[in-house]
Short mmCIF file of C-alpha atoms in Angstrom, two decimals:
data_model
loop_
_atom_site.label_atom_id
_atom_site.label_comp_id
_atom_site.label_asym_id
_atom_site.label_seq_id
_atom_site.Cartn_x
_atom_site.Cartn_y
_atom_site.Cartn_z
CA ASP K 1 26.00 100.49 -14.02
CA THR K 2 28.90 99.48 -11.75
CA GLU K 3 28.72 95.75 -12.29
CA VAL K 4 30.90 93.15 -13.89
CA THR K 5 28.65 90.38 -15.17
CA GLN K 6 29.93 86.85 -15.65
CA THR K 7 28.15 83.97 -17.34
CA PRO K 8 27.54 81.17 -16.74
CA LYS K 9 27.54 81.12 -12.92
CA HIS K 10 28.23 77.39 -12.87
CA LEU K 11 29.78 75.12 -15.51
CA VAL K 12 30.46 71.40 -15.54
CA MET K 13 32.55 70.06 -18.39
CA GLY K 14 34.35 66.93 -19.42
CA MET K 15 38.01 66.87 -20.29
CA THR K 16 37.28 66.69 -24.03
CA ASN K 17 34.76 69.53 -24.09
CA LYS K 18 35.18 73.05 -25.43
CA LYS K 19 33.42 75.80 -23.51
CA SER K 20 33.67 79.55 -23.04
CA LEU K 21 33.31 81.89 -20.09
CA LYS K 22 31.96 85.36 -20.72
CA CYS K 23 32.52 88.64 -18.88
CA GLU K 24 30.90 91.99 -19.58
CA GLN K 25 31.20 95.49 -18.10
CA HIS K 26 29.68 98.80 -19.12
CA MET K 27 31.67 101.13 -16.90
CA GLY K 28 33.97 102.27 -19.72
CA HIS K 29 36.91 100.45 -18.16
CA ARG K 30 39.82 99.76 -20.52
CA ALA K 31 41.57 97.06 -18.47
CA MET K 32 40.08 93.62 -17.92
CA TYR K 33 41.45 90.67 -16.00
CA TRP K 34 41.00 86.93 -15.53
CA TYR K 35 41.79 85.45 -12.13
CA LYS K 36 41.60 81.84 -10.96
CA GLN K 37 40.70 81.02 -7.36
CA LYS K 38 40.90 77.55 -5.82
CA ALA K 39 38.89 76.80 -2.69
CA LYS K 40 40.23 78.58 0.40
CA LYS K 41 43.05 80.15 -1.63
CA PRO K 42 43.58 83.73 -2.82
CA PRO K 43 42.87 84.78 -6.41
CA GLU K 44 45.74 84.21 -8.85
CA LEU K 45 46.17 86.42 -11.88
CA MET K 46 45.94 84.68 -15.28
CA PHE K 47 45.61 87.38 -17.94
CA VAL K 48 45.34 91.14 -18.29
CA TYR K 49 43.96 93.01 -21.30
CA SER K 50 44.61 96.70 -21.76
CA TYR K 51 42.77 98.54 -24.52
CA GLU K 52 41.72 95.19 -25.98
CA LYS K 53 45.30 93.96 -26.25
CA LEU K 54 46.83 91.18 -24.18
CA SER K 55 49.18 92.82 -21.71
CA ILE K 56 50.00 90.11 -19.18
CA ASN K 57 49.93 86.32 -19.53
CA GLU K 58 51.04 84.68 -16.30
CA SER K 59 52.41 81.60 -18.09
CA VAL K 60 48.94 80.08 -18.31
CA PRO K 61 48.64 76.73 -20.17
CA SER K 62 47.41 77.01 -23.74
CA ARG K 63 44.22 75.09 -22.91
CA PHE K 64 43.05 78.49 -21.61
CA SER K 65 42.63 81.00 -24.43
CA PRO K 66 41.54 84.56 -23.65
CA GLU K 67 39.84 86.90 -26.08
CA CYS K 68 38.81 90.54 -25.84
CA PRO K 69 36.51 91.30 -28.80
CA ASN K 70 35.76 94.86 -27.66
CA SER K 71 36.23 97.16 -24.70
CA SER K 72 33.20 95.79 -22.86
CA LEU K 73 33.60 92.08 -23.38
CA LEU K 74 36.13 89.49 -22.25
CA ASN K 75 35.98 85.78 -23.01
CA LEU K 76 37.94 82.79 -21.76
CA HIS K 77 37.87 79.80 -24.09
CA LEU K 78 38.43 76.43 -22.46
CA HIS K 79 39.59 73.26 -24.21
CA ALA K 80 40.90 69.92 -22.99
CA LEU K 81 40.92 70.98 -19.35
CA GLN K 82 42.12 68.80 -16.50
CA PRO K 83 40.30 68.08 -13.22
CA GLU K 84 42.82 70.28 -11.39
CA ASP K 85 41.54 73.23 -13.41
CA SER K 86 38.32 73.11 -11.38
CA ALA K 87 38.08 76.48 -9.62
CA LEU K 88 36.21 79.77 -9.39
CA TYR K 89 37.14 81.91 -12.40
CA LEU K 90 36.85 85.60 -11.67
CA CYS K 91 36.74 88.45 -14.14
CA ALA K 92 37.64 91.96 -13.06
CA SER K 93 37.92 95.38 -14.64
CA SER K 94 39.54 98.71 -13.83
CA PRO K 95 39.57 102.12 -15.53
CA ARG K 96 43.11 101.52 -16.72
CA GLN K 97 45.91 99.01 -16.26
CA ALA K 98 47.90 101.19 -13.91
CA THR K 99 49.35 101.27 -10.45
CA ASN K 100 46.81 101.47 -7.66
CA GLU K 101 43.71 101.07 -9.76
CA LYS K 102 41.06 99.29 -7.72
CA LEU K 103 39.53 96.26 -9.35
CA PHE K 104 35.81 95.61 -9.80
CA PHE K 105 35.21 91.87 -9.67
CA GLY K 106 32.36 89.82 -11.05
CA SER K 107 30.76 87.02 -9.04
CA GLY K 108 32.69 84.41 -10.95
CA THR K 109 32.05 81.17 -12.79
CA GLN K 110 32.36 78.03 -10.67
CA LEU K 111 33.94 75.49 -13.01
CA SER K 112 34.01 71.75 -12.41
CA VAL K 113 36.03 69.54 -14.76
CA LEU K 114 35.11 65.86 -14.67
CA GLU E 1 59.79 87.76 -4.56
CA ASP E 2 56.83 89.72 -3.22
CA GLN E 3 55.13 88.10 -0.23
CA VAL E 4 51.94 88.88 1.62
CA THR E 5 51.06 87.06 4.85
CA GLN E 6 47.77 87.47 6.66
CA SER E 7 46.97 86.48 10.23
CA PRO E 8 45.08 84.95 11.79
CA GLU E 9 43.80 82.45 9.20
CA ALA E 10 40.42 82.44 10.92
CA LEU E 11 38.86 84.64 13.59
CA ARG E 12 35.64 84.09 15.50
CA LEU E 13 34.12 87.05 17.33
CA GLN E 14 30.99 87.72 19.28
CA GLU E 15 28.84 90.55 18.01
CA GLY E 16 30.26 93.79 19.40
CA GLU E 17 33.70 92.30 20.16
CA SER E 18 36.27 94.52 18.43
CA SER E 19 39.46 93.06 16.96
CA SER E 20 42.14 93.48 14.27
CA LEU E 21 43.35 91.55 11.25
CA ASN E 22 47.00 91.70 10.22
CA CYS E 23 48.65 91.82 6.80
CA SER E 24 52.46 91.67 6.66
CA TYR E 25 54.19 92.29 3.38
CA THR E 26 57.64 92.03 1.83
CA VAL E 27 57.90 93.82 -1.49
CA SER E 28 60.68 95.54 -3.37
CA GLY E 29 58.71 98.75 -3.82
CA LEU E 30 55.20 99.17 -2.49
CA ARG E 31 52.93 101.18 -4.75
CA GLY E 32 49.75 100.45 -2.85
CA LEU E 33 48.10 98.06 -0.42
CA PHE E 34 44.51 96.98 -0.93
CA TRP E 35 41.89 95.45 1.31
CA TYR E 36 39.04 93.45 -0.23
CA ARG E 37 36.10 91.61 1.32
CA GLN E 38 34.90 88.34 -0.23
CA ASP E 39 31.64 86.58 0.55
CA PRO E 40 31.31 82.84 -0.22
CA GLY E 41 30.80 82.16 -3.93
CA LYS E 42 31.26 85.84 -4.82
CA GLY E 43 34.06 87.96 -6.20
CA PRO E 44 36.13 90.21 -3.93
CA GLU E 45 34.67 93.63 -3.13
CA PHE E 46 37.02 96.61 -2.80
CA LEU E 47 37.30 98.22 0.64
CA PHE E 48 40.41 100.42 0.84
CA THR E 49 43.66 101.43 -0.81
CA LEU E 50 46.57 102.64 1.34
CA TYR E 51 49.60 104.26 -0.24
CA SER E 52 52.07 105.32 2.42
CA ALA E 53 53.07 104.54 5.99
CA GLY E 54 50.93 106.36 8.52
CA GLU E 55 47.89 106.50 6.28
CA GLU E 56 44.50 105.53 7.72
CA LYS E 57 41.11 105.04 6.07
CA GLU E 58 37.70 104.32 7.57
CA LYS E 59 34.42 102.94 6.33
CA GLU E 60 31.59 102.24 8.75
CA ARG E 61 32.96 99.75 11.33
CA LEU E 62 36.23 99.20 9.46
CA LYS E 63 39.47 101.12 9.76
CA ALA E 64 42.62 100.28 7.81
CA THR E 65 46.11 101.45 8.78
CA LEU E 66 49.52 101.07 7.15
CA THR E 67 53.09 100.91 8.43
CA LYS E 68 56.29 100.20 6.50
CA LYS E 69 55.93 96.46 7.03
CA GLU E 70 52.29 95.72 7.73
CA SER E 71 48.70 96.80 7.57
CA PHE E 72 45.91 96.32 10.07
CA LEU E 73 42.19 96.12 9.47
CA HIS E 74 40.44 97.11 12.69
CA ILE E 75 36.82 96.04 13.12
CA THR E 76 34.90 97.96 15.76
CA ALA E 77 31.75 96.46 17.28
CA PRO E 78 31.30 93.91 14.46
CA LYS E 79 27.93 92.61 13.36
CA PRO E 80 27.09 89.19 11.87
CA GLU E 81 26.91 90.76 8.41
CA ASP E 82 30.62 91.55 8.68
CA SER E 83 31.32 87.80 8.41
CA ALA E 84 33.39 87.24 5.27
CA THR E 85 36.93 86.53 4.09
CA TYR E 86 39.12 89.63 4.17
CA LEU E 87 41.89 89.72 1.59
CA CYS E 88 44.95 91.92 1.59
CA ALA E 89 46.81 92.56 -1.67
CA VAL E 90 49.85 94.60 -2.70
CA ASP E 91 50.71 96.33 -5.92
CA ALA E 92 54.47 96.23 -6.07
CA GLY E 93 54.65 98.16 -9.31
CA GLY E 94 57.62 97.38 -11.49
CA THR E 95 56.84 96.67 -15.13
CA SER E 96 53.66 94.66 -14.47
CA TYR E 97 51.16 97.40 -13.78
CA GLY E 98 47.93 96.23 -12.24
CA LYS E 99 49.36 92.96 -10.98
CA LEU E 100 48.23 92.32 -7.43
CA THR E 101 49.74 89.79 -5.04
CA PHE E 102 47.08 88.57 -2.61
CA GLY E 103 47.50 87.16 0.88
CA GLN E 104 45.77 83.95 1.93
CA GLY E 105 42.96 85.84 3.61
CA THR E 106 41.40 85.89 7.07
CA ILE E 107 38.03 84.19 7.48
CA LEU E 108 36.01 86.29 9.92
CA THR E 109 32.92 84.86 11.61
CA VAL E 110 30.83 87.10 13.84
CA HIS E 111 28.32 85.31 16.05
CA PRO E 112 25.15 87.08 17.23
#
């Protein structure tokens, strides 16, 4: 299994809602990532987990809360989002958090905040 | 600050018309340069990693090369299925391992 699976594929939420994005991989990778991608823009790193511990937080607002319950699962909890947070949220994994590790990306969750 | 600039922003080719995409970078210490392909509504798909100037890698109709300041992705005799956005990214190392800086991408359209 060489896939990173993200659910849901699409999500529409109001600014007062609480929702979660889920990411799963069964490749034995110990680094997992959240990226945000706006339309026609490159992916921007949000968070990195290494061995289930938060390693990098790119100064992301607290309305985004990541969680890594185990080595295969990564969640992104969303609360009180703004319309400008609408984007494609991509999860990725790699064998380790190290230089020159290629990333395996999921297909993403297309989020719309109304 | 690390910078990655890709050109052109968009490229339209006829099937079989070979061309090249450019990725220029300014980083303090390049650890690796990556090429990814992204289809609409999908996540990026890894193509190549290049580590040092002079290195070349090939995969089917694609060939990536690296110099000290830029990388080229050569597409030979493209087919419509090669249509996608091609992203270049650099790993500049430092203390933030695994942090990639992406370029804006080149949108490639190949017409039959």
